[in-house]
PDB file of C-alpha atoms in Angstrom:
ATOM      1  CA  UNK A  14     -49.881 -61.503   3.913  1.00  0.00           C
ATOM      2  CA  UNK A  15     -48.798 -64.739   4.196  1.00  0.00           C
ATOM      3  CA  UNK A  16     -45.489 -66.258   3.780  1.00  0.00           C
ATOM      4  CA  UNK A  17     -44.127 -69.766   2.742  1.00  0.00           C
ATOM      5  CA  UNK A  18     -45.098 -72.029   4.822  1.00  0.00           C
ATOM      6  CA  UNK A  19     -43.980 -75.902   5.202  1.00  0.00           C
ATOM      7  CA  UNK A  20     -45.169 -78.880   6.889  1.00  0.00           C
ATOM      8  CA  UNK A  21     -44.425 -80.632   9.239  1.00  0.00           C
ATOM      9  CA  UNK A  22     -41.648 -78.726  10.897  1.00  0.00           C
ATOM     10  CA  UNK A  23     -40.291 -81.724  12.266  1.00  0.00           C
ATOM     11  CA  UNK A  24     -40.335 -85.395  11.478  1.00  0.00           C
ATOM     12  CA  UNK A  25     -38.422 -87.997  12.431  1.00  0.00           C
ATOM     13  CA  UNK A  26     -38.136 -91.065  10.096  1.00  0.00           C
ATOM     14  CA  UNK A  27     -36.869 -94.803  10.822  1.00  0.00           C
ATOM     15  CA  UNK A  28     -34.079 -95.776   8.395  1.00  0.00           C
ATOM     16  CA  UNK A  29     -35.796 -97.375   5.140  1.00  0.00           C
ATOM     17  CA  UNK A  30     -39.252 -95.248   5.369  1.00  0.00           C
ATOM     18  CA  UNK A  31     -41.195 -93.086   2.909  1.00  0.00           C
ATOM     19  CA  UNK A  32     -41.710 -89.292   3.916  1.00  0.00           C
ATOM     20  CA  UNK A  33     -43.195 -86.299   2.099  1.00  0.00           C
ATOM     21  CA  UNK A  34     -42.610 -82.850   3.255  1.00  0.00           C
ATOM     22  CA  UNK A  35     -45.183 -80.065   1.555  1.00  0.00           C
ATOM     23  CA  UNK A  36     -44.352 -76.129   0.850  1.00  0.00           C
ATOM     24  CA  UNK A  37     -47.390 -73.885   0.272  1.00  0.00           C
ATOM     25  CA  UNK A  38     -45.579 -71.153  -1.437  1.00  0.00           C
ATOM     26  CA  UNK A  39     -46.919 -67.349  -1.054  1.00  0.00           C
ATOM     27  CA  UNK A  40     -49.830 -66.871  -3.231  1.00  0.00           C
ATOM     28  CA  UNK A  41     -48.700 -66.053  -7.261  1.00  0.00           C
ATOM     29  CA  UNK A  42     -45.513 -66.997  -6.663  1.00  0.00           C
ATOM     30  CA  UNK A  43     -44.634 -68.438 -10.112  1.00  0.00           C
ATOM     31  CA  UNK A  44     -40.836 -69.913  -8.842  1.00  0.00           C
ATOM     32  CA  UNK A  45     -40.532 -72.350  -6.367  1.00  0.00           C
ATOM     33  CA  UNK A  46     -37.097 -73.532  -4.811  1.00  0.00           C
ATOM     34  CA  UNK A  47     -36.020 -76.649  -2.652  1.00  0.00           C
ATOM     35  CA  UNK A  48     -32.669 -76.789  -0.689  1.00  0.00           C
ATOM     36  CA  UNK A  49     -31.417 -79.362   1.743  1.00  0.00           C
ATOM     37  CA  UNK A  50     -29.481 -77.698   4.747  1.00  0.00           C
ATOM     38  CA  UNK A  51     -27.079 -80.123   6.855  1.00  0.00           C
ATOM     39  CA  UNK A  52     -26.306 -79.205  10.272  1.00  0.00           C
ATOM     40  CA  UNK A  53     -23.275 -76.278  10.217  1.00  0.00           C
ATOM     41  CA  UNK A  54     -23.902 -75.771   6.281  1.00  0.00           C
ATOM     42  CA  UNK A  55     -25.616 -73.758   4.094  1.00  0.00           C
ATOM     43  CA  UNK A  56     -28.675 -74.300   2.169  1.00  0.00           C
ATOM     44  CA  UNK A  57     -27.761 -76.664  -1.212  1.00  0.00           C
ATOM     45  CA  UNK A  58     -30.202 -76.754  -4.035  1.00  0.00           C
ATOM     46  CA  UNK A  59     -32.152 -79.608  -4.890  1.00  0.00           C
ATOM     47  CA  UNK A  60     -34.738 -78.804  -7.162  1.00  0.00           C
ATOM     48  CA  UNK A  61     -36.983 -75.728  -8.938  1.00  0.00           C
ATOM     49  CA  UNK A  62     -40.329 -75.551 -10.579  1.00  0.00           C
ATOM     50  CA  UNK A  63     -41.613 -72.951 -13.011  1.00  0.00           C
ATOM     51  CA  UNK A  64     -45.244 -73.053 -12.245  1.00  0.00           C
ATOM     52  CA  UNK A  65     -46.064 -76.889 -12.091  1.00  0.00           C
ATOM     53  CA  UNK A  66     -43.090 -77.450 -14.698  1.00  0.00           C
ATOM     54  CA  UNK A  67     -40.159 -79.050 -12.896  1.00  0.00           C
ATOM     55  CA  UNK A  68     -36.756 -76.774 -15.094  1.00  0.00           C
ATOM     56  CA  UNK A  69     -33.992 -78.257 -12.897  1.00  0.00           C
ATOM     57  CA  UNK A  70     -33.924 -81.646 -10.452  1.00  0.00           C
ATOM     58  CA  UNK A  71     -30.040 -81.423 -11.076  1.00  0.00           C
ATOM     59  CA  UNK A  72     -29.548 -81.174  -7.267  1.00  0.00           C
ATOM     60  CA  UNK A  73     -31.313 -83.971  -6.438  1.00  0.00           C
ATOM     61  CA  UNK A  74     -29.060 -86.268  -4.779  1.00  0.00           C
ATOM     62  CA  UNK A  75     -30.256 -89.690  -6.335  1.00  0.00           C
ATOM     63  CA  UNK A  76     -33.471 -90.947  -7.466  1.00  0.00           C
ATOM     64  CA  UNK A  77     -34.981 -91.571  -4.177  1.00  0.00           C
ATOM     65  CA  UNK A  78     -36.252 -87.950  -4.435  1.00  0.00           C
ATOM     66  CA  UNK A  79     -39.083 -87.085  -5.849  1.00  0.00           C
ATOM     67  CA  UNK A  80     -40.366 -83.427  -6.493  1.00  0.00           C
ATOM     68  CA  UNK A  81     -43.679 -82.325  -7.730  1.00  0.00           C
ATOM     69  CA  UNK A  82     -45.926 -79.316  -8.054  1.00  0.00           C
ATOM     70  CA  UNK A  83     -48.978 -80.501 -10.170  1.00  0.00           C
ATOM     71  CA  UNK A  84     -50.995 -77.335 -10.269  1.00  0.00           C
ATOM     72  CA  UNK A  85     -48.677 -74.740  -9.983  1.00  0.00           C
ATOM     73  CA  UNK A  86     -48.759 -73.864  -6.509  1.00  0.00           C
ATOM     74  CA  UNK A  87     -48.288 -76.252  -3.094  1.00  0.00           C
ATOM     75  CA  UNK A  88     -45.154 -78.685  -3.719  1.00  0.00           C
ATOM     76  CA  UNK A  89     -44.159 -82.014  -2.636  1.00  0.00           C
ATOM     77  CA  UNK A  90     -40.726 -83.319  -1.722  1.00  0.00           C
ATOM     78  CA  UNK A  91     -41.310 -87.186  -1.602  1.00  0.00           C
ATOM     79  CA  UNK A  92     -38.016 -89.201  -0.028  1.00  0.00           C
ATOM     80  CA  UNK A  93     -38.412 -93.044  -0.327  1.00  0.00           C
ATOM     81  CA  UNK A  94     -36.390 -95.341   1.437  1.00  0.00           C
ATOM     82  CA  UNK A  95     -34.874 -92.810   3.965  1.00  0.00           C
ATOM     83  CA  UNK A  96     -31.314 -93.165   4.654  1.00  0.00           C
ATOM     84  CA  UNK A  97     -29.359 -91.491   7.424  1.00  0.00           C
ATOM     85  CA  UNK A  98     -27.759 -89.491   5.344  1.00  0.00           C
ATOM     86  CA  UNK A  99     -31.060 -88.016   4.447  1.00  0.00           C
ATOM     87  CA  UNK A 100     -31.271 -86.216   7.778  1.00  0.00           C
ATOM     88  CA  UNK A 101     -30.816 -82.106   7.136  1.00  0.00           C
ATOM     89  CA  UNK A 102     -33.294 -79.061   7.060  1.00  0.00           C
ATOM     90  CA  UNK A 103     -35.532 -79.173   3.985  1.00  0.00           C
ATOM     91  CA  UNK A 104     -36.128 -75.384   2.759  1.00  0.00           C
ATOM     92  CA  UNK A 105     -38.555 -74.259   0.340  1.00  0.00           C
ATOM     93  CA  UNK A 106     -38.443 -71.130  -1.467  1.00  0.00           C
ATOM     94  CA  UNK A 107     -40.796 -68.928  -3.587  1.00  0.00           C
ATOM     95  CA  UNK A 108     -40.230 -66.155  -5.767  1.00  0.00           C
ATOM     96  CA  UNK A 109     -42.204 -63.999  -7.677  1.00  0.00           C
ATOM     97  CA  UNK A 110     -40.711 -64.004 -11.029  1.00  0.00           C
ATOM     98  CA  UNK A 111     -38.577 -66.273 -13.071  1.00  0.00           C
ATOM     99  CA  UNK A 112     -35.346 -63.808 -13.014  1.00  0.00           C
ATOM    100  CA  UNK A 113     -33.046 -63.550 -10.133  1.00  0.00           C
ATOM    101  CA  UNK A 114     -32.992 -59.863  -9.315  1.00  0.00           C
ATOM    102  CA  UNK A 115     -36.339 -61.133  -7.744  1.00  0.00           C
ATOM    103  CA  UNK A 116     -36.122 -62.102  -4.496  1.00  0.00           C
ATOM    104  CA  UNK A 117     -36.461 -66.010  -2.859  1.00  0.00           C
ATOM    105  CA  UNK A 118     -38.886 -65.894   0.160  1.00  0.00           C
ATOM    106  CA  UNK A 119     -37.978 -68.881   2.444  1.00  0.00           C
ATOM    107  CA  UNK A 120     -40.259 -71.123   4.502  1.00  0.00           C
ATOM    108  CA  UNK A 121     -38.946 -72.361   8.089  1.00  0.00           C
ATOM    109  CA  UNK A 122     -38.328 -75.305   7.059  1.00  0.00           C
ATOM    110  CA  UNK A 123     -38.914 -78.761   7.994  1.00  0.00           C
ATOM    111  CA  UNK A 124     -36.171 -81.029  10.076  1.00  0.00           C
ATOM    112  CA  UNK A 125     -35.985 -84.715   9.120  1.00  0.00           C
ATOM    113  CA  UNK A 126     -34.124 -86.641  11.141  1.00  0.00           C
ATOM    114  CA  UNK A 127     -33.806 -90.793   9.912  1.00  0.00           C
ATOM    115  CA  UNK A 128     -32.970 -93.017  12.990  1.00  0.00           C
TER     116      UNK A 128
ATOM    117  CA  UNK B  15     -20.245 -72.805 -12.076  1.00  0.00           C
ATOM    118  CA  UNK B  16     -20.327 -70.634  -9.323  1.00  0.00           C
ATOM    119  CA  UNK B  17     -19.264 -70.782  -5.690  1.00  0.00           C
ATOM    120  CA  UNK B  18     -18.836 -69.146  -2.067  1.00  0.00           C
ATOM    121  CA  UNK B  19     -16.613 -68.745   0.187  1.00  0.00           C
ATOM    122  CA  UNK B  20     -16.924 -67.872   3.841  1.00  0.00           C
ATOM    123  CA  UNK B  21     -13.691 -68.428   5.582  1.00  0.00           C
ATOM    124  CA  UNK B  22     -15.122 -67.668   9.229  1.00  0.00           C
ATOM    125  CA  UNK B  23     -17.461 -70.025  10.635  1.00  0.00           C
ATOM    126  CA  UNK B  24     -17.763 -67.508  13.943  1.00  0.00           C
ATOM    127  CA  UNK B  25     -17.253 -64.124  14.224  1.00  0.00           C
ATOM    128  CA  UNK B  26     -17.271 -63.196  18.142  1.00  0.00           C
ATOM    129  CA  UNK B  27     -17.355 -59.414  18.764  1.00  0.00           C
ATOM    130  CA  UNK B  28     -18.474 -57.117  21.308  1.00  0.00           C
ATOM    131  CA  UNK B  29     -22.005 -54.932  21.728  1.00  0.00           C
ATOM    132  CA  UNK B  30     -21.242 -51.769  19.615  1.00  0.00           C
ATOM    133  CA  UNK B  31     -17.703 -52.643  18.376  1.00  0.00           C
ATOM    134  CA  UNK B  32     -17.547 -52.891  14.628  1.00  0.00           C
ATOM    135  CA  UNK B  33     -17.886 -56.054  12.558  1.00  0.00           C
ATOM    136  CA  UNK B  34     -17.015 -57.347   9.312  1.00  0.00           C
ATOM    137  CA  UNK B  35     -18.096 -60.886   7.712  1.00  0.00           C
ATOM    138  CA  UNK B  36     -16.086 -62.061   4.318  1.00  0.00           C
ATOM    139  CA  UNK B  37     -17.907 -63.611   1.573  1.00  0.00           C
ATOM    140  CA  UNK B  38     -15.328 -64.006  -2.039  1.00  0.00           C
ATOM    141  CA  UNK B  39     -16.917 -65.942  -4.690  1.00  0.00           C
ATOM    142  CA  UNK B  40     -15.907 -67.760  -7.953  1.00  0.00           C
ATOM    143  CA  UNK B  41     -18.111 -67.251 -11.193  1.00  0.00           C
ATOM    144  CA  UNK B  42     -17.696 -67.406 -14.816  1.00  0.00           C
ATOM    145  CA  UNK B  43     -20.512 -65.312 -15.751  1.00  0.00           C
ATOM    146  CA  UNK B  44     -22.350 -62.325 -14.152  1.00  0.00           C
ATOM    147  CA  UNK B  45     -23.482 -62.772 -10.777  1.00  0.00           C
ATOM    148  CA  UNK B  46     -25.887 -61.183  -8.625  1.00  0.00           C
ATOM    149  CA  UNK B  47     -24.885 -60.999  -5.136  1.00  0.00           C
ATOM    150  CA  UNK B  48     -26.654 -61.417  -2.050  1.00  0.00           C
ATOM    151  CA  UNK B  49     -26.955 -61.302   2.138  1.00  0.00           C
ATOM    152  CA  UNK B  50     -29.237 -64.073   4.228  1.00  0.00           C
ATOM    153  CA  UNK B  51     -29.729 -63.748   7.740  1.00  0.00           C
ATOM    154  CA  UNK B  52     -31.545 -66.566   9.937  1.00  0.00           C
ATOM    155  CA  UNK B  53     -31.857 -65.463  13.476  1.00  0.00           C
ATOM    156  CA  UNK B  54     -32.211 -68.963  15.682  1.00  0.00           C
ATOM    157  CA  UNK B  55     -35.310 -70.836  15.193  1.00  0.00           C
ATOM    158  CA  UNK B  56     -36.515 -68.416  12.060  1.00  0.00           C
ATOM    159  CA  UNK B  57     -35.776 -68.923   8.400  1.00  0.00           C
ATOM    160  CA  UNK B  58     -33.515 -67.128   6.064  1.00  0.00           C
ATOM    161  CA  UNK B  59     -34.492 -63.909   5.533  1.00  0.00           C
ATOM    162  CA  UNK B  60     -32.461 -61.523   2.922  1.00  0.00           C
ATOM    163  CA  UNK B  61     -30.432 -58.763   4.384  1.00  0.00           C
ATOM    164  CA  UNK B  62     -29.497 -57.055   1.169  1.00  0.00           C
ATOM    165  CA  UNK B  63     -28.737 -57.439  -2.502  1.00  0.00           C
ATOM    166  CA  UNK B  64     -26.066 -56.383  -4.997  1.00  0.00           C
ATOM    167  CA  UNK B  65     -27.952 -56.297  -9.083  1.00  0.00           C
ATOM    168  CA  UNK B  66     -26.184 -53.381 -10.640  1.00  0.00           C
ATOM    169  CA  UNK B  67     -25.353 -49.802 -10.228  1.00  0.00           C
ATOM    170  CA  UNK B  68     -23.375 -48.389  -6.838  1.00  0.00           C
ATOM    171  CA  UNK B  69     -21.307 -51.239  -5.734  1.00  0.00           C
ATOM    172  CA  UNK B  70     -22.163 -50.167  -1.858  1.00  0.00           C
ATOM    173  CA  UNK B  71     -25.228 -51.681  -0.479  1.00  0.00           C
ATOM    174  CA  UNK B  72     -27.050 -51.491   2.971  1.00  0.00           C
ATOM    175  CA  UNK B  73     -29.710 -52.875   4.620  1.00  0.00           C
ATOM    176  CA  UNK B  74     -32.564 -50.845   6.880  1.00  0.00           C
ATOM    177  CA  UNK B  75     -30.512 -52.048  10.289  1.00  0.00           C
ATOM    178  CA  UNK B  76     -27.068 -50.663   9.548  1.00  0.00           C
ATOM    179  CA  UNK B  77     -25.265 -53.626   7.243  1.00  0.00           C
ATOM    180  CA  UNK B  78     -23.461 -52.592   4.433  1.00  0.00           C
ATOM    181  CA  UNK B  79     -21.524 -54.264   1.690  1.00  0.00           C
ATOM    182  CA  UNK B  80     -19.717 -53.661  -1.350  1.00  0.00           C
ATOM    183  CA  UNK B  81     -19.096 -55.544  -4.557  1.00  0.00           C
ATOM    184  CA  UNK B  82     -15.408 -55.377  -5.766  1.00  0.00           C
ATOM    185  CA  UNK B  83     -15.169 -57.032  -9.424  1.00  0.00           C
ATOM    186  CA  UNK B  84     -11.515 -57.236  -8.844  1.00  0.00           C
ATOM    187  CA  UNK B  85     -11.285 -58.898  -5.584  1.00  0.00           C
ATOM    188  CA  UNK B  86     -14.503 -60.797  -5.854  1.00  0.00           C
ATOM    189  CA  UNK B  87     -15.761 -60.331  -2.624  1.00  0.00           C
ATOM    190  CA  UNK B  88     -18.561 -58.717  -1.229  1.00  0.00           C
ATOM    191  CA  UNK B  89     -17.962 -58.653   2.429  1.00  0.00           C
ATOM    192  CA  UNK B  90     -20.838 -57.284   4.983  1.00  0.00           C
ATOM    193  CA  UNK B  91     -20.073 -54.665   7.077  1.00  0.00           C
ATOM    194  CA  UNK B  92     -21.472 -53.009  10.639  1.00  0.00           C
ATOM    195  CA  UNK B  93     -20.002 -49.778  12.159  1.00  0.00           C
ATOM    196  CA  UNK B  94     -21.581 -50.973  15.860  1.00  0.00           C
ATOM    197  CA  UNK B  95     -23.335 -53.989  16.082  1.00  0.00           C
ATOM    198  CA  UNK B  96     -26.334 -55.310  18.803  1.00  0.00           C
ATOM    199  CA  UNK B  97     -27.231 -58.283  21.008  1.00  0.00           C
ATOM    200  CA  UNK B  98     -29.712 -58.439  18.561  1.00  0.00           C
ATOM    201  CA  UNK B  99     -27.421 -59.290  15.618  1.00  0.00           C
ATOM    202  CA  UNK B 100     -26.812 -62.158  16.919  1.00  0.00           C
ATOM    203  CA  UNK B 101     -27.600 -64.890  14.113  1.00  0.00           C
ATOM    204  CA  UNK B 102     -25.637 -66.661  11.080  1.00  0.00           C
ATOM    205  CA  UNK B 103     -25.457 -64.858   7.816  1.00  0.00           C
ATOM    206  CA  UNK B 104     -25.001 -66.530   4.844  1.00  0.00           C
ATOM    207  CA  UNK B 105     -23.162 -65.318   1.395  1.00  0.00           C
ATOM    208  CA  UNK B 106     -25.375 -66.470  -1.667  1.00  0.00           C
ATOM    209  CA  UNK B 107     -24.259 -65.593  -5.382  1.00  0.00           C
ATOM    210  CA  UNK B 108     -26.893 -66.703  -8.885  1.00  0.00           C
ATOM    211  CA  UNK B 109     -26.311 -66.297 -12.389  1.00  0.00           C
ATOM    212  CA  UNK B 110     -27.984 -63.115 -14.120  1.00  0.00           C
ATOM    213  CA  UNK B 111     -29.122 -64.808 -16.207  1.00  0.00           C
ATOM    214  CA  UNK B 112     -29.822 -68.534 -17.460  1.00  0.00           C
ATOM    215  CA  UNK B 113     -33.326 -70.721 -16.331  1.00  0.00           C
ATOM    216  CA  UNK B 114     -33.022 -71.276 -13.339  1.00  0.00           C
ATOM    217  CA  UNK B 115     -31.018 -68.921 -11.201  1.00  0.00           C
ATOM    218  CA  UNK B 116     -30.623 -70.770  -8.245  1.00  0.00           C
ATOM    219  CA  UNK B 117     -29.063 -69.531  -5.348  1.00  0.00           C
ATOM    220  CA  UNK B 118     -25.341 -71.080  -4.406  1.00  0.00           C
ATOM    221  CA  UNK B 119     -24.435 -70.344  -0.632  1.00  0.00           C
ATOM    222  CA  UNK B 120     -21.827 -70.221   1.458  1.00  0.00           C
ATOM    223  CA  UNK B 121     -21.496 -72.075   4.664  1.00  0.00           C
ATOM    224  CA  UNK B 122     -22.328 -69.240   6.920  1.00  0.00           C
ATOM    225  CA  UNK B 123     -20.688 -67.242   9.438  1.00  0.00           C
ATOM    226  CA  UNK B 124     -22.313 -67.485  12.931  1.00  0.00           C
ATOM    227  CA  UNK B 125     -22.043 -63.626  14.736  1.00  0.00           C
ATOM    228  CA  UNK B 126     -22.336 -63.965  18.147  1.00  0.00           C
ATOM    229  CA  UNK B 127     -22.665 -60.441  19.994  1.00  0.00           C
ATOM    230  CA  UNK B 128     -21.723 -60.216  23.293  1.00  0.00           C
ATOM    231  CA  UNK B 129     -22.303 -57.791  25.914  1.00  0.00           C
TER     232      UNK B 129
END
């Protein structure tokens, strides 16, 4: 079957621009994750949705992102006014159930890189 | 809170020698424990996964690790490693329990095999 897929995989943004990067999570998935990556880190969490309800934004790093997932299955991560320090790997993550012994199924990814 | 800590960026070792990558984390409650691999230009993929029960894991390509309470670490392990190892592994740790369960990683070790 399929996994989680994201799009686009790449996109480069000037300074000051809007973007929106989508997930389409694996089918049934009820759990839906979204880190932000920076080059030689790991993953950091941004951002999870039960279903279309959005549980925890607490990683969001200020309110120029914007995270939604209206019916309960493909998600948006909306970035207004891109900054430099905006540029990382955007990750999104399903998972089957709402506990963590079940396991997060990662997308590729999308790079944003703000000029 | 929780948090991870991989104290070696880069691991170089030879084809077939053994290999060990440390991961020690830092939690107030229960954890669940776990092993991400993302070979280049693929995304995270879990290696293997510490819940409950025998604190010696392993993975279906030869990894191993083991949960010590005491120490809290739960370093990965390879008797003889391949080329194809060659990728960065990254520590994660999430509450049992709680909402959201997010994954906290560490910054990754990069294992680069060489022949």
């Amino acid at each position: 079957g399929a996994g989680v897929s994201q799009s686009p995989r790449y996109k480069v943004a000037k300074r000051g621009q809007d973007v929106a990067l989508r997930c389409d999570p694996i089918s049934g998935h009820v759990s839906l994750f979204w880190y932000q990556q920076a080059l030689g880190q790991g993953p950091e969490f941004l951002t999870y949705f039960q279903n279309e309800a959005q549980l925890d934004k607490s990683g969001l790093p200020s309110d120029r992102f914007f995270a939604e997932r209206p019916e309960g299955s493909v998600s948006t991560l909306k970035i207004q006014r891109t900054q430099q320090e905006d540029s990382a790997v955007y990750l999104c993550a399903s998972r089957f159930g709402t506990g963590s012994s079940y396991e997060q199924y990662f997308g590729p990814g999308t790079r944003l890189t703000v000029t | 809170a929780q948090s991870v800590t991989q104290l070696d960026s880069q691991v170089p070792v030879f084809e077939e020698a053994p290999v060990e990558l440390r991961c020690n984390y830092s939690s107030s409650v229960s954890v669940y424990l776990f092993w991400y691999v993302q070979y280049p230009n693929q995304g995270l993929q879990l290696l293997l996964k510490y819940l409950s029960g025998s604190t010696l894991v392993e993975s279906i390509n030869g990894f191993e690790a083991e949960f010590n309470k005491s120490q809290t670490s739960f370093h990965l392990r390879k008797p003889s490693v391949h080329i194809s190892d060659t990728a960065e592994y990254f520590c994660a740790v999430s509450g049992s329990g709680g909402a959201t369960n997010k994954l906290i990683f560490g910054t990754g070790t990069l294992l680069a095999v060489q022949p």
